[in-house]
Short mmCIF file of C-alpha atoms in Angstrom, two decimals:
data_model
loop_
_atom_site.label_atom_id
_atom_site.label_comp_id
_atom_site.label_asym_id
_atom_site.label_seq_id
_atom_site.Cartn_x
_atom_site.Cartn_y
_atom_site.Cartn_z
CA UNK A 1 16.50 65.30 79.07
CA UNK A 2 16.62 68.22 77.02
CA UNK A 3 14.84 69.33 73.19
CA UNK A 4 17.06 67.25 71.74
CA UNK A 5 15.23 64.35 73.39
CA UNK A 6 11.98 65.74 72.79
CA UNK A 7 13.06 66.25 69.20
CA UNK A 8 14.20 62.85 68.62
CA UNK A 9 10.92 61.23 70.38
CA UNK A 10 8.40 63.43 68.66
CA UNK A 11 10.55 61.98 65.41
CA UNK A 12 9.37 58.39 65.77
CA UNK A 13 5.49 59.34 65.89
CA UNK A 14 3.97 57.77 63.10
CA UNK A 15 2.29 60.04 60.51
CA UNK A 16 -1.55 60.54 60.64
CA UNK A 17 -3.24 58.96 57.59
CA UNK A 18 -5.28 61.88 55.25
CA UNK A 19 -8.83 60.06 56.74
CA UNK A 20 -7.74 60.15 60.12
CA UNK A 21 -6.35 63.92 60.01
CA UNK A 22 -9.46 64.70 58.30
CA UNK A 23 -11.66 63.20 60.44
CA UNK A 24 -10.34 64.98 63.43
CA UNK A 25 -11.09 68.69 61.23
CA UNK A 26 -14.66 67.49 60.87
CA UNK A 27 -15.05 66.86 64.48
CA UNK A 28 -13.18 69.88 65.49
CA UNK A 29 -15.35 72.19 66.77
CA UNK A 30 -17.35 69.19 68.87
CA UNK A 31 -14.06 68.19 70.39
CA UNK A 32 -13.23 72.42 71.49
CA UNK A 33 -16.74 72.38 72.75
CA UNK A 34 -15.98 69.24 75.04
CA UNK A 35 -12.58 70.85 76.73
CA UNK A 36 -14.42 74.50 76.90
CA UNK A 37 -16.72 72.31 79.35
CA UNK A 38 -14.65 70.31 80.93
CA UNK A 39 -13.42 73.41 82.18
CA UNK A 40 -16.34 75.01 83.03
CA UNK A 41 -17.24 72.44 85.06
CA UNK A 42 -14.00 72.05 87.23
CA UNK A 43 -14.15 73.70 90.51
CA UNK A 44 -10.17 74.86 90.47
CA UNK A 45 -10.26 75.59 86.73
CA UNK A 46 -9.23 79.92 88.27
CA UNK A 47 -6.59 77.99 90.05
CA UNK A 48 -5.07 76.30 87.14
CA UNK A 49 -5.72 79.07 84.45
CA UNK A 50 -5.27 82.51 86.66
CA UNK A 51 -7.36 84.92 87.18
CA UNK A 52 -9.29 86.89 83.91
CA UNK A 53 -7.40 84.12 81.49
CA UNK A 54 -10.84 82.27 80.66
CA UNK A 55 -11.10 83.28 77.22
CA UNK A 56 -7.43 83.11 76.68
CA UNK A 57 -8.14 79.43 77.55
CA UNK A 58 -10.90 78.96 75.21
CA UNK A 59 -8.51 80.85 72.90
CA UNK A 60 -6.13 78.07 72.89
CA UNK A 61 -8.05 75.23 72.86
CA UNK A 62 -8.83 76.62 69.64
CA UNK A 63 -5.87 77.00 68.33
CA UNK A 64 -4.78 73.82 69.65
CA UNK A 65 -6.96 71.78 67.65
CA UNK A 66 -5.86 73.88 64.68
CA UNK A 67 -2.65 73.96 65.24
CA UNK A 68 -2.78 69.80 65.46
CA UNK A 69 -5.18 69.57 62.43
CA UNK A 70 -2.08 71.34 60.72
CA UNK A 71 0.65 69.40 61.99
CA UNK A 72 -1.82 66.13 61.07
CA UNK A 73 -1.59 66.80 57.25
CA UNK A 74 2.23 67.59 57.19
CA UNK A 75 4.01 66.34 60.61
CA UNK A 76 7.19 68.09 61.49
CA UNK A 77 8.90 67.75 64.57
CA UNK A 78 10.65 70.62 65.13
CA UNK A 79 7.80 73.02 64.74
CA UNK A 80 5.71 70.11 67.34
CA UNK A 81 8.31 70.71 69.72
CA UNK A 82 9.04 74.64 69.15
CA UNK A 83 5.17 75.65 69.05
CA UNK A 84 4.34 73.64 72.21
CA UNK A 85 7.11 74.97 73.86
CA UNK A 86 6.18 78.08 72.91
CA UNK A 87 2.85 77.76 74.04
CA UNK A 88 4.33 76.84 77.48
CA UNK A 89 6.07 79.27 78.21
CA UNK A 90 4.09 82.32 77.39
CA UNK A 91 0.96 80.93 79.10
CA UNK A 92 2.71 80.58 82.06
CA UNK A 93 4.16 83.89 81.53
CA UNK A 94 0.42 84.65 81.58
CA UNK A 95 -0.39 83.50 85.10
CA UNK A 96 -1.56 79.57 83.81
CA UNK A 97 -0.62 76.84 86.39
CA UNK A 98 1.86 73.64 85.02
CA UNK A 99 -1.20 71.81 85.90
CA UNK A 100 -3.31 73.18 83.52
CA UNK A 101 -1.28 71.16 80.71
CA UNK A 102 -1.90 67.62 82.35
CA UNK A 103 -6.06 69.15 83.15
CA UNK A 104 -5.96 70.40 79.45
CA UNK A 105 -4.15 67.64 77.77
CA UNK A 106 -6.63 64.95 79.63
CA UNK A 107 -10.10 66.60 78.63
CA UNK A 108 -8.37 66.19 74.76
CA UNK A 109 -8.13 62.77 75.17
CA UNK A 110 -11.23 61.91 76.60
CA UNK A 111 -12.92 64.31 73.78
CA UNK A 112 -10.85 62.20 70.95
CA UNK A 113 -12.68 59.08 72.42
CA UNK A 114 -16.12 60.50 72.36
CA UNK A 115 -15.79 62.04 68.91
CA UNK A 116 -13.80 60.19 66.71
CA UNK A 117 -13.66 56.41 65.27
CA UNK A 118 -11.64 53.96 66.82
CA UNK A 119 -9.28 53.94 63.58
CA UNK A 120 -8.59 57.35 64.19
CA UNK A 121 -8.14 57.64 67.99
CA UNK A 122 -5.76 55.31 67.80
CA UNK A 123 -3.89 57.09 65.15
CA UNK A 124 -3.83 60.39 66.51
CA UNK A 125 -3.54 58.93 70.48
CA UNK A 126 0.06 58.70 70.42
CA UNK A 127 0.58 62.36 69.56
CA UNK A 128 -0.95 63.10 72.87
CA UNK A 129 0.12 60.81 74.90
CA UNK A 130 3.79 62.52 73.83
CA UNK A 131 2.61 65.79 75.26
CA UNK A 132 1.47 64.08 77.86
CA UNK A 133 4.35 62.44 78.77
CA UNK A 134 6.44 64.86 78.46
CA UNK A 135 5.15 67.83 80.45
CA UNK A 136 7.51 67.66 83.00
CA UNK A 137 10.23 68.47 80.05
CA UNK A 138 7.97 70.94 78.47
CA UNK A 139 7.54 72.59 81.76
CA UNK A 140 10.86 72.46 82.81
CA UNK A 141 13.12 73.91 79.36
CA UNK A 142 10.01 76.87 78.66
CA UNK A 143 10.45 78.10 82.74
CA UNK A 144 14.98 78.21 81.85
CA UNK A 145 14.49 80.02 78.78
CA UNK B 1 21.77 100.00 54.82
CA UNK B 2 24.56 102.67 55.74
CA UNK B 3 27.15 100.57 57.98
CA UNK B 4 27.76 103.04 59.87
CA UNK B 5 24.02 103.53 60.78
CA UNK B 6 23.51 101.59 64.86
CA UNK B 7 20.52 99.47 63.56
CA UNK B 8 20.34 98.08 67.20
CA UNK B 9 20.08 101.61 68.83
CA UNK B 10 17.23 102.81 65.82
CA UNK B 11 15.31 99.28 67.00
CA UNK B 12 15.61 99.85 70.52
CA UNK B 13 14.30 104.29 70.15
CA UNK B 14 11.73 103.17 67.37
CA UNK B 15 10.35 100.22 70.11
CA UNK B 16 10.82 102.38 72.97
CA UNK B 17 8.31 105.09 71.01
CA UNK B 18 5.92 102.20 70.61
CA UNK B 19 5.84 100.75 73.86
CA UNK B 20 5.04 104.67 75.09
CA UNK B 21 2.27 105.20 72.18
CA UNK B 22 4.68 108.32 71.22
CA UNK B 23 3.53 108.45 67.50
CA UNK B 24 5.56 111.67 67.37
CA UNK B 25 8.89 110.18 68.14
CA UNK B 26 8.44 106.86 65.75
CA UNK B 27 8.15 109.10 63.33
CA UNK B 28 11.30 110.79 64.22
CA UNK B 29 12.84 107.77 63.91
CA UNK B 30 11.86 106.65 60.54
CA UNK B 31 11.68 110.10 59.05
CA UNK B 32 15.61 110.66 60.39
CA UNK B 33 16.48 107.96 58.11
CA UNK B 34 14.62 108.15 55.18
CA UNK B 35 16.20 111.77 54.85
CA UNK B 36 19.36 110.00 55.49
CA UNK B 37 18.63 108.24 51.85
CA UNK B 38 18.19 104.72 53.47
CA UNK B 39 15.60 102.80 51.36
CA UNK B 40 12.06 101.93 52.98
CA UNK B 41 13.43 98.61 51.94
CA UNK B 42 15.77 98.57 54.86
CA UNK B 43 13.85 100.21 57.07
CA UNK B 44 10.98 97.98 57.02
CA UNK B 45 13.32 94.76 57.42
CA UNK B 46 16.01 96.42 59.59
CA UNK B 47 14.10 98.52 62.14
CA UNK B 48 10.42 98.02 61.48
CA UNK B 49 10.17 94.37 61.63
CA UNK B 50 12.62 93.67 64.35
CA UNK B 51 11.05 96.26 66.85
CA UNK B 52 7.36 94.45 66.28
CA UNK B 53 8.58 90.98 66.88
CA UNK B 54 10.18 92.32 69.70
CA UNK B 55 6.69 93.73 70.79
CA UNK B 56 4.77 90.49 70.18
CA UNK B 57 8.17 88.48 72.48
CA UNK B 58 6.98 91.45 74.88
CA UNK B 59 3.25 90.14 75.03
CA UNK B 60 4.45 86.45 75.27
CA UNK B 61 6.47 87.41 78.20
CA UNK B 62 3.51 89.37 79.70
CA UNK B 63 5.16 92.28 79.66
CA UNK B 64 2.75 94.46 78.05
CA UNK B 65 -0.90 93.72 77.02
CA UNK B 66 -2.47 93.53 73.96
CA UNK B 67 -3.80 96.69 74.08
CA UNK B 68 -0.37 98.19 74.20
CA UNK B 69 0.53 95.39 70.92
CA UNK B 70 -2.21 96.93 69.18
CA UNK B 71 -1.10 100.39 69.28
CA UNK B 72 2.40 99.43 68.72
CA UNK B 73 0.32 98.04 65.59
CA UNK B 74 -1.34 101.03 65.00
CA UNK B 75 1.42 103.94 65.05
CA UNK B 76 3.40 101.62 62.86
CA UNK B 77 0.84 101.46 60.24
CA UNK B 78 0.71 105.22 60.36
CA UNK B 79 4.11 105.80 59.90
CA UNK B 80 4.34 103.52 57.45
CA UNK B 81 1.54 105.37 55.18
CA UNK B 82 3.66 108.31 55.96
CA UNK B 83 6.91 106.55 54.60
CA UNK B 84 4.67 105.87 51.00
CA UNK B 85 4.92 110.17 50.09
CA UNK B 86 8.88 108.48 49.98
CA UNK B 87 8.21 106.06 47.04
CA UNK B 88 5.45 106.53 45.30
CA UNK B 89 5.63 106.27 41.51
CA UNK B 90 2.77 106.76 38.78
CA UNK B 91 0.52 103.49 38.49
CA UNK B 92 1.77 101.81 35.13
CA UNK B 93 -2.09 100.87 35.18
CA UNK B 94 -0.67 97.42 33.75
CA UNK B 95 0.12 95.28 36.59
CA UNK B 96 -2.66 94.37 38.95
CA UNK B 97 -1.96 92.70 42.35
CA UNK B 98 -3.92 91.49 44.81
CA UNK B 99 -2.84 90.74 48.41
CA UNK B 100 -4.20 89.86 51.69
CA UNK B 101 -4.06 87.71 54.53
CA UNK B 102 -5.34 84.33 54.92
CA UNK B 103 -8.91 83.45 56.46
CA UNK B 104 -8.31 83.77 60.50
CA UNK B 105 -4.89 85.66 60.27
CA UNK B 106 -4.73 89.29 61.99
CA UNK B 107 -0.92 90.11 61.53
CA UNK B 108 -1.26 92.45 58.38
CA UNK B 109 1.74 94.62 58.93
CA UNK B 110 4.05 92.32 57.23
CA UNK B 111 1.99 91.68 53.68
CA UNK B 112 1.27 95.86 53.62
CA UNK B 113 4.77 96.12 53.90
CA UNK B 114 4.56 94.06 50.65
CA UNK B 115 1.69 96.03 49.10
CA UNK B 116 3.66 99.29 49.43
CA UNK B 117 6.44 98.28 47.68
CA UNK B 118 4.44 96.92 44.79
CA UNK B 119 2.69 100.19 44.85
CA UNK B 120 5.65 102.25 44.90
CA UNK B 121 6.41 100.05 41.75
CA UNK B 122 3.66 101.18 39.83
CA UNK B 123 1.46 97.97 40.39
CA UNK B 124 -2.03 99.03 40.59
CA UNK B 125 -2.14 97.42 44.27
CA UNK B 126 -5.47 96.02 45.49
CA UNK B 127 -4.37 95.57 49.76
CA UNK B 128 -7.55 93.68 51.44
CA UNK B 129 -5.83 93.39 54.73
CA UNK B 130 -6.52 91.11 57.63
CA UNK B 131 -8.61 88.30 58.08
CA UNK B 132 -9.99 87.73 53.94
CA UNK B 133 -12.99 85.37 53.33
CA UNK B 134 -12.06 83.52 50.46
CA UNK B 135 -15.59 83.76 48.91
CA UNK B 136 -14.95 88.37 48.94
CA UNK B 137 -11.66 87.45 47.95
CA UNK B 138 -12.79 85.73 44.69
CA UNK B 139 -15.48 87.49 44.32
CA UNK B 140 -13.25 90.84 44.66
CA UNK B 141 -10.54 89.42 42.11
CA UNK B 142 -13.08 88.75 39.48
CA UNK B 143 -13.39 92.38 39.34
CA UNK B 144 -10.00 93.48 39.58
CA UNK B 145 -8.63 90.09 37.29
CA UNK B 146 -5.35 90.12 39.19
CA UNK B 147 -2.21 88.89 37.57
CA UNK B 148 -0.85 88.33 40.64
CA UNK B 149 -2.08 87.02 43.98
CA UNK B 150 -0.37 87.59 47.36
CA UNK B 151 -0.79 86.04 50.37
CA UNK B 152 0.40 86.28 54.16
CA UNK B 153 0.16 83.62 57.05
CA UNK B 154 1.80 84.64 60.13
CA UNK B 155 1.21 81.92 62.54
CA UNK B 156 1.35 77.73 61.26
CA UNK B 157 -2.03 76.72 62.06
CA UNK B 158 -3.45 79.32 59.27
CA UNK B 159 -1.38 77.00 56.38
CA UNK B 160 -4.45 75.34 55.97
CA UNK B 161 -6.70 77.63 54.98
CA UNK B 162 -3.70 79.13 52.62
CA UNK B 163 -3.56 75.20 50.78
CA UNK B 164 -7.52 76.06 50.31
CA UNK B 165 -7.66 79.62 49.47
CA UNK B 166 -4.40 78.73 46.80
CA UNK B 167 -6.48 76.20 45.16
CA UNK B 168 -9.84 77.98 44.73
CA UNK B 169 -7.65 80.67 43.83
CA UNK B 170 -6.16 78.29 41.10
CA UNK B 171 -9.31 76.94 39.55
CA UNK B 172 -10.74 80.58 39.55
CA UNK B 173 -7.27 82.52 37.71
CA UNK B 174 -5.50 79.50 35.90
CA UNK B 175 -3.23 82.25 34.54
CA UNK B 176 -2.48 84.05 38.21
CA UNK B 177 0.86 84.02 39.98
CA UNK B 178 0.36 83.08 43.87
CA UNK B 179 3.18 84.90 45.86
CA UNK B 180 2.85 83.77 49.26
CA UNK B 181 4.82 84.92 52.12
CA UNK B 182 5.08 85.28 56.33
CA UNK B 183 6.07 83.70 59.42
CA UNK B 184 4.11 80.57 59.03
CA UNK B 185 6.75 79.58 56.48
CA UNK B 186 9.90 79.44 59.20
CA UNK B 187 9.13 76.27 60.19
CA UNK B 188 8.62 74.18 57.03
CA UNK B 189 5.55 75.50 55.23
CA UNK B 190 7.69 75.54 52.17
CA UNK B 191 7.36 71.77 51.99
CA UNK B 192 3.42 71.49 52.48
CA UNK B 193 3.03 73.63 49.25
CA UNK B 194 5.24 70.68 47.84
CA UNK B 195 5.47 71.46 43.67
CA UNK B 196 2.63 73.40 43.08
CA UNK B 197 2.96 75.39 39.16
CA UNK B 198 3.07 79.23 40.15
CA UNK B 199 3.22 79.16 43.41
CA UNK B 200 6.26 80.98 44.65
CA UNK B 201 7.14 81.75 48.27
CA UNK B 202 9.31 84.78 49.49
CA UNK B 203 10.84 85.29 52.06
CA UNK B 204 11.68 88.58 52.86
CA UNK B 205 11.43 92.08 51.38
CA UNK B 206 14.50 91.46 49.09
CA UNK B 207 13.33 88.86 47.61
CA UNK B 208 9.80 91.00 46.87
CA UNK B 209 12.26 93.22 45.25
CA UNK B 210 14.02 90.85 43.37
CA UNK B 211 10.37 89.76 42.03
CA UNK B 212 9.65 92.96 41.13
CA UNK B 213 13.08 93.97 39.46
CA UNK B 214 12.58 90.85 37.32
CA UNK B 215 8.85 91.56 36.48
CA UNK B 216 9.91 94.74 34.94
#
């Protein structure tokens, strides 16, 4: 499996509605401050981030949540796949552990649940269970480029 | 630019100055060719541009750190004041532009590159740089009453905050132009500004002179 197949998967995800995508801005910051501590209370959270790359972490949980508000309000594929392959590969460049995607991509979930309706979990769910499912991929095409 | 000019060898001295924070020896490189006659133009697209997204590949790769990106920032800036004693005309005291970057966005290199060449037009050119709050930004223009309005996003998160800042912009200067412009807009930003009246993207520094040529 190769982009192609990530690019043809991430095709079939079903657009976020305006409420839902909206929803998820307004809870934003709540939802960053849930991973942040998720983190901070994990006893191998130096293992899976390397050492000195705590605020670099924090960093991109923040830009995560942007960068998926954004993608929310006008969903392409190709820059879903090409930014979180990006994202991959220079944070692994950067000492962070392949598990720190499955860690990171978990405490996301489980801060969608606490923060937003059941309408909108379920809408933007799917989007991470892609990532989620498709780590080994991610992991695997960002380490041979 | 001349063909017979080794773009790839200019990138690769011009980089290799940055990477060793010789300020000196960028300069050599830039100066070298603007007293060859090649246009700042080309030098911003051709050597300028293509050395600094070479540095930020470098950071992703963690080959250097941003410390060493933010010099490679700085000298660049520097040089490319230096390159403005090249092009400057008389302000036509006419033309006011306004530019900036969005909210959030820190890569300013690319929209002064823009802001020198309106400059060098005779705009009278009103550069705000990095990271603008919308409210100073309005609150700026209303001073200034801007016929045009520039604006950069580098990375594809910030094309949020550019839908917002275009709109207030909008219901604040009905009459104003909105040039907007950067990175942001290589992976299909062009379609979330959808069909909005004077809103026109560009995408390089041709087109910026094209603009210009046909706003004369």
């Amino acid at each position: 499996m190769d982009k192609t197949y990530l690019l043809q998967t991430a095709a079939d995800l079903f657009p976020v509605s305006p409420s839902a995508a909206d929803e998820y801005k307004q809870q934003m910051d709540k939802m960053i401050h849930h991973v942040n501590e998720a983190f901070a209370l994990r006893p191998d959270t130096k293992t899976l981030i390397g050492p000195s790359n705590e605020q670099m972490m924090k960093d991109n949980h923040q830009n995560h949540a942007r960068f998926m508000y954004s993608l929310f309000i006008h969903y392409d594929p190709e820059v879903f796949v090409s930014t979180v392959l990006w994202v991959f590969k220079s944070y692994c460049h950067h000492g962070f552990s392949s598990l720190y995607w499955a860690a990171q991509l978990n405490a996301w979930v489980d801060a969608l649940k606490m923060e937003l309706s059941d309408a909108a979990y379920r809408e933007i769910l799917p989007y991470y269970f892609w990532m989620q499912v498709n780590i080994p991929i991610f992991t695997s095409l960002s380490s041979g480029e | 630019m001349d063909a017979n000019i080794d773009r790839q060898l200019l990138v690769k001295n011009y980089l290799e100055a940055l990477l060793k924070s010789d300020k000196q020896g960028a300069q050599e490189v830039i100066l070298s060719l603007l007293n060859h006659g090649e246009s700042v133009t080309d030098i911003y697209e051709h050597i300028i541009k293509p050395a600094l997204y070479r540095v930020g590949e470098l950071w992703e790769s963690n080959i250097i750190t941003v410390a060493q990106e933010h010099i490679a920032t700085a000298i660049t800036e520097a040089v490319m004041n230096q390159m403005l004693a090249f092009m400057i005309t008389e302000s036509t005291g006419n033309k006011t532009i306004l530019l900036g970057c969005v909210e959030n966005e820190y890569h300013q290199v690319g929209i002064k590159m823009v802001a020198d060449l309106f400059e060098a037009q005779g705009w009278d050119t009103h550069f705000l740089g990095s990271n603008t709050p919308l409210n100073d930004l309005i609150q700026y223009a209303k001073k200034i009453d801007p016929a045009v309005f520039a604006l950069s996003a580098s990375i594809y998160f910030n094309l949020p905050v550019l839908l917002s800042m275009i709109e207030k912009i909008q219901n604040n200067f009905s009459d104003a132009l909105i040039l907007v412009g950067g990175q942001a807009f290589r992976h299909g930003g062009k379609n979330l500004l959808g069909t909005r009246e004077k809103v026109l993207i560009l995408h390089d520094l041709y087109e910026v002179n094209q603009f210009l040529t046909q706003s004369t």
